[in-house]
C-alpha cells in the first residue's frame, strides 16, 4: 500500500528556503511573486494489509522521524489500490 | 492567484534523502516499509490576473530555478480563486 505524507511548516514559522527562492525569482525579474513556501511530500510503499495499522505506524513515523512536530504539521493519505505498487 | 508546483525527481534517478529516511524508519523497527521518496511542493502567491501568462511565467521559473530539468519533472496547478490569497 502507498502512503503519501504531506509535511508542511506551520504558517507562523519562517521558511528560509522559501524566502531564498522568493529572492531568486525576483532577481530573475518576476516581481509579481508575493510569497513562496516549500513543503515536502514523502511517499512510502508499505507492505501492509491493514490500513488502520498502517496509518498508526505512519503517524508514529511522522512524530519520530518524518516531520518535526514542533514546527511542522503533517497529513497522511493512504492508497489501498494494490496495483499501484 | 496561487500556484502549486509539484517537483518530483525522475523515478530512474536515485533519491539519497529518501534512502536515508528509509534506513531511519527501518532502524525504528518498521521493517515493512519498502521504499521512501521525498518530493517538493512549492506554493507561490502571484499577483497576476491572466492565468495563461502566470502559467508561462511559472514554467520559466521552473526551468531556471524551481526545478532541476536534468533530474526532475514538475507539474503546475493554478488556483484562480481570489479569496484564497
Short mmCIF file of N, CA, C and O in Angstrom, two decimals, chain A residues 24-77:
data_model
loop_
_atom_site.label_atom_id
_atom_site.label_comp_id
_atom_site.label_asym_id
_atom_site.label_seq_id
_atom_site.Cartn_x
_atom_site.Cartn_y
_atom_site.Cartn_z
N UNK A 24 15.26 34.68 -5.30
CA UNK A 24 15.75 34.22 -6.61
C UNK A 24 14.81 34.54 -7.74
O UNK A 24 15.24 35.05 -8.79
N UNK A 25 13.51 34.27 -7.55
CA UNK A 25 12.58 34.54 -8.66
C UNK A 25 12.46 36.05 -8.89
O UNK A 25 12.33 36.50 -10.04
N UNK A 26 12.56 36.84 -7.82
CA UNK A 26 12.52 38.30 -8.01
C UNK A 26 13.76 38.78 -8.74
O UNK A 26 13.68 39.65 -9.61
N UNK A 27 14.91 38.18 -8.41
CA UNK A 27 16.14 38.53 -9.12
C UNK A 27 16.03 38.19 -10.61
O UNK A 27 16.68 38.81 -11.45
N UNK A 28 15.24 37.17 -10.92
CA UNK A 28 15.02 36.81 -12.33
C UNK A 28 14.05 37.78 -13.01
O UNK A 28 13.81 37.66 -14.22
N UNK A 29 13.45 38.67 -12.26
CA UNK A 29 12.57 39.68 -12.85
C UNK A 29 11.09 39.45 -12.61
O UNK A 29 10.26 40.22 -13.09
N UNK A 30 10.75 38.37 -11.86
CA UNK A 30 9.33 38.10 -11.63
C UNK A 30 8.90 38.83 -10.36
O UNK A 30 8.77 38.25 -9.27
N UNK A 31 8.69 40.14 -10.48
CA UNK A 31 8.46 40.97 -9.30
C UNK A 31 7.04 40.79 -8.77
O UNK A 31 6.74 41.26 -7.67
N UNK A 32 6.16 40.13 -9.52
CA UNK A 32 4.79 39.95 -9.03
C UNK A 32 4.61 38.71 -8.15
O UNK A 32 3.50 38.41 -7.73
N UNK A 33 5.71 38.00 -7.87
CA UNK A 33 5.60 36.86 -6.94
C UNK A 33 5.65 37.42 -5.52
O UNK A 33 6.56 38.14 -5.15
N UNK A 34 4.59 37.11 -4.75
CA UNK A 34 4.45 37.71 -3.41
C UNK A 34 5.03 36.85 -2.31
O UNK A 34 5.54 37.36 -1.31
N UNK A 35 4.89 35.53 -2.45
CA UNK A 35 5.46 34.66 -1.42
C UNK A 35 5.72 33.29 -2.02
O UNK A 35 5.12 32.89 -3.02
N UNK A 36 6.65 32.58 -1.39
CA UNK A 36 6.99 31.22 -1.81
C UNK A 36 7.11 30.38 -0.54
O UNK A 36 7.76 30.80 0.43
N UNK A 37 6.47 29.23 -0.54
CA UNK A 37 6.67 28.28 0.57
C UNK A 37 7.07 26.94 -0.03
O UNK A 37 6.58 26.56 -1.09
N UNK A 38 7.92 26.22 0.67
CA UNK A 38 8.35 24.91 0.20
C UNK A 38 7.98 23.87 1.24
O UNK A 38 8.37 23.98 2.40
N UNK A 39 7.18 22.89 0.82
CA UNK A 39 6.77 21.80 1.70
C UNK A 39 7.31 20.49 1.14
O UNK A 39 7.83 20.45 0.03
N UNK A 40 7.15 19.43 1.92
CA UNK A 40 7.64 18.12 1.48
C UNK A 40 6.48 17.15 1.27
O UNK A 40 5.50 17.18 2.01
N UNK A 41 6.63 16.31 0.25
CA UNK A 41 5.73 15.18 0.06
C UNK A 41 6.59 13.93 0.20
O UNK A 41 7.54 13.74 -0.56
N UNK A 42 6.28 13.10 1.18
CA UNK A 42 7.03 11.86 1.39
C UNK A 42 6.13 10.70 0.97
O UNK A 42 5.01 10.57 1.46
N UNK A 43 6.60 9.90 0.01
CA UNK A 43 5.80 8.77 -0.48
C UNK A 43 6.44 7.48 0.02
O UNK A 43 7.62 7.24 -0.23
N UNK A 44 5.67 6.70 0.75
CA UNK A 44 6.19 5.43 1.29
C UNK A 44 5.42 4.27 0.68
O UNK A 44 4.18 4.32 0.59
N UNK A 45 6.14 3.24 0.25
CA UNK A 45 5.49 1.98 -0.12
C UNK A 45 5.62 1.06 1.09
O UNK A 45 6.74 0.83 1.58
N UNK A 46 4.46 0.60 1.59
CA UNK A 46 4.46 -0.18 2.82
C UNK A 46 3.82 -1.54 2.54
O UNK A 46 2.74 -1.61 1.95
N UNK A 47 4.51 -2.60 2.94
CA UNK A 47 3.96 -3.96 2.78
C UNK A 47 3.02 -4.26 3.93
O UNK A 47 3.38 -4.98 4.85
N UNK A 48 1.81 -3.67 3.87
CA UNK A 48 0.85 -3.84 4.96
C UNK A 48 -0.51 -4.11 4.34
O UNK A 48 -0.79 -3.72 3.22
N UNK A 49 -1.36 -4.81 5.09
CA UNK A 49 -2.69 -5.11 4.56
C UNK A 49 -3.78 -4.43 5.37
O UNK A 49 -4.89 -4.25 4.89
N UNK A 50 -3.46 -4.05 6.60
CA UNK A 50 -4.46 -3.44 7.47
C UNK A 50 -4.27 -1.92 7.46
O UNK A 50 -3.31 -1.39 8.01
N UNK A 51 -5.18 -1.17 6.82
CA UNK A 51 -5.00 0.27 6.69
C UNK A 51 -4.94 0.99 8.03
O UNK A 51 -4.16 1.94 8.19
N UNK A 52 -5.72 0.54 9.02
CA UNK A 52 -5.71 1.23 10.31
C UNK A 52 -4.35 1.08 10.97
O UNK A 52 -3.78 2.03 11.51
N UNK A 53 -3.79 -0.11 10.88
CA UNK A 53 -2.48 -0.38 11.45
C UNK A 53 -1.40 0.42 10.70
O UNK A 53 -0.52 1.03 11.32
N UNK A 54 -1.51 0.44 9.36
CA UNK A 54 -0.53 1.17 8.55
C UNK A 54 -0.56 2.66 8.91
O UNK A 54 0.47 3.29 9.09
N UNK A 55 -1.78 3.20 9.07
CA UNK A 55 -1.89 4.63 9.40
C UNK A 55 -1.27 4.92 10.77
O UNK A 55 -0.56 5.90 10.95
N UNK A 56 -1.54 4.04 11.73
CA UNK A 56 -0.97 4.23 13.07
C UNK A 56 0.55 4.18 13.00
O UNK A 56 1.25 5.01 13.62
N UNK A 57 1.10 3.23 12.23
CA UNK A 57 2.55 3.14 12.09
C UNK A 57 3.11 4.42 11.47
O UNK A 57 4.12 4.96 11.92
N UNK A 58 2.44 4.92 10.42
CA UNK A 58 2.97 6.10 9.72
C UNK A 58 2.85 7.35 10.59
O UNK A 58 3.73 8.20 10.59
N UNK A 59 1.78 7.42 11.39
CA UNK A 59 1.68 8.53 12.35
C UNK A 59 2.85 8.50 13.32
O UNK A 59 3.45 9.53 13.61
N UNK A 60 3.19 7.30 13.80
CA UNK A 60 4.32 7.18 14.73
C UNK A 60 5.62 7.59 14.02
O UNK A 60 6.46 8.30 14.58
N UNK A 61 5.80 7.17 12.75
CA UNK A 61 7.00 7.56 11.99
C UNK A 61 7.07 9.08 11.83
O UNK A 61 8.14 9.67 11.89
N UNK A 62 5.91 9.71 11.60
CA UNK A 62 5.88 11.17 11.45
C UNK A 62 6.34 11.84 12.73
O UNK A 62 7.16 12.77 12.70
N UNK A 63 5.82 11.38 13.86
CA UNK A 63 6.17 12.01 15.14
C UNK A 63 7.65 11.82 15.47
O UNK A 63 8.28 12.69 16.07
N UNK A 64 8.20 10.66 15.05
CA UNK A 64 9.57 10.34 15.45
C UNK A 64 10.61 10.79 14.43
O UNK A 64 11.76 11.04 14.78
N UNK A 65 10.24 10.81 13.13
CA UNK A 65 11.29 10.96 12.13
C UNK A 65 10.89 11.79 10.90
O UNK A 65 11.69 12.60 10.42
N UNK A 66 9.67 11.60 10.38
CA UNK A 66 9.36 12.19 9.08
C UNK A 66 9.07 13.69 9.18
O UNK A 66 9.32 14.43 8.23
N UNK A 67 8.52 14.11 10.31
CA UNK A 67 8.19 15.53 10.48
C UNK A 67 8.82 16.02 11.77
O UNK A 67 9.23 15.21 12.62
N UNK A 68 8.89 17.31 11.90
CA UNK A 68 9.33 17.92 13.15
C UNK A 68 8.08 18.44 13.84
O UNK A 68 7.54 19.47 13.44
N UNK A 69 7.58 17.72 14.85
CA UNK A 69 6.27 18.09 15.42
C UNK A 69 6.26 19.48 16.06
O UNK A 69 5.20 20.03 16.30
N UNK A 70 7.42 20.04 16.33
CA UNK A 70 7.48 21.39 16.91
C UNK A 70 7.14 22.45 15.85
O UNK A 70 6.50 23.45 16.15
N UNK A 71 7.55 22.21 14.61
CA UNK A 71 7.42 23.24 13.57
C UNK A 71 6.52 22.85 12.42
O UNK A 71 6.15 23.71 11.62
N UNK A 72 6.20 21.57 12.31
CA UNK A 72 5.51 21.12 11.09
C UNK A 72 4.22 20.37 11.42
O UNK A 72 4.11 19.70 12.44
N UNK A 73 3.27 20.50 10.50
CA UNK A 73 2.07 19.68 10.54
C UNK A 73 2.18 18.64 9.43
O UNK A 73 2.90 18.85 8.46
N UNK A 74 1.46 17.56 9.57
CA UNK A 74 1.50 16.56 8.50
C UNK A 74 0.12 15.99 8.26
O UNK A 74 -0.76 16.05 9.12
N UNK A 75 -0.05 15.47 7.05
CA UNK A 75 -1.32 14.92 6.62
C UNK A 75 -1.01 13.62 5.89
O UNK A 75 -0.14 13.61 5.01
N UNK A 76 -1.68 12.55 6.27
CA UNK A 76 -1.38 11.23 5.71
C UNK A 76 -2.52 10.80 4.79
O UNK A 76 -3.69 10.86 5.18
N UNK A 77 -2.18 10.39 3.57
CA UNK A 77 -3.19 9.84 2.65
C UNK A 77 -2.75 8.43 2.30
O UNK A 77 -1.62 8.22 1.84
#
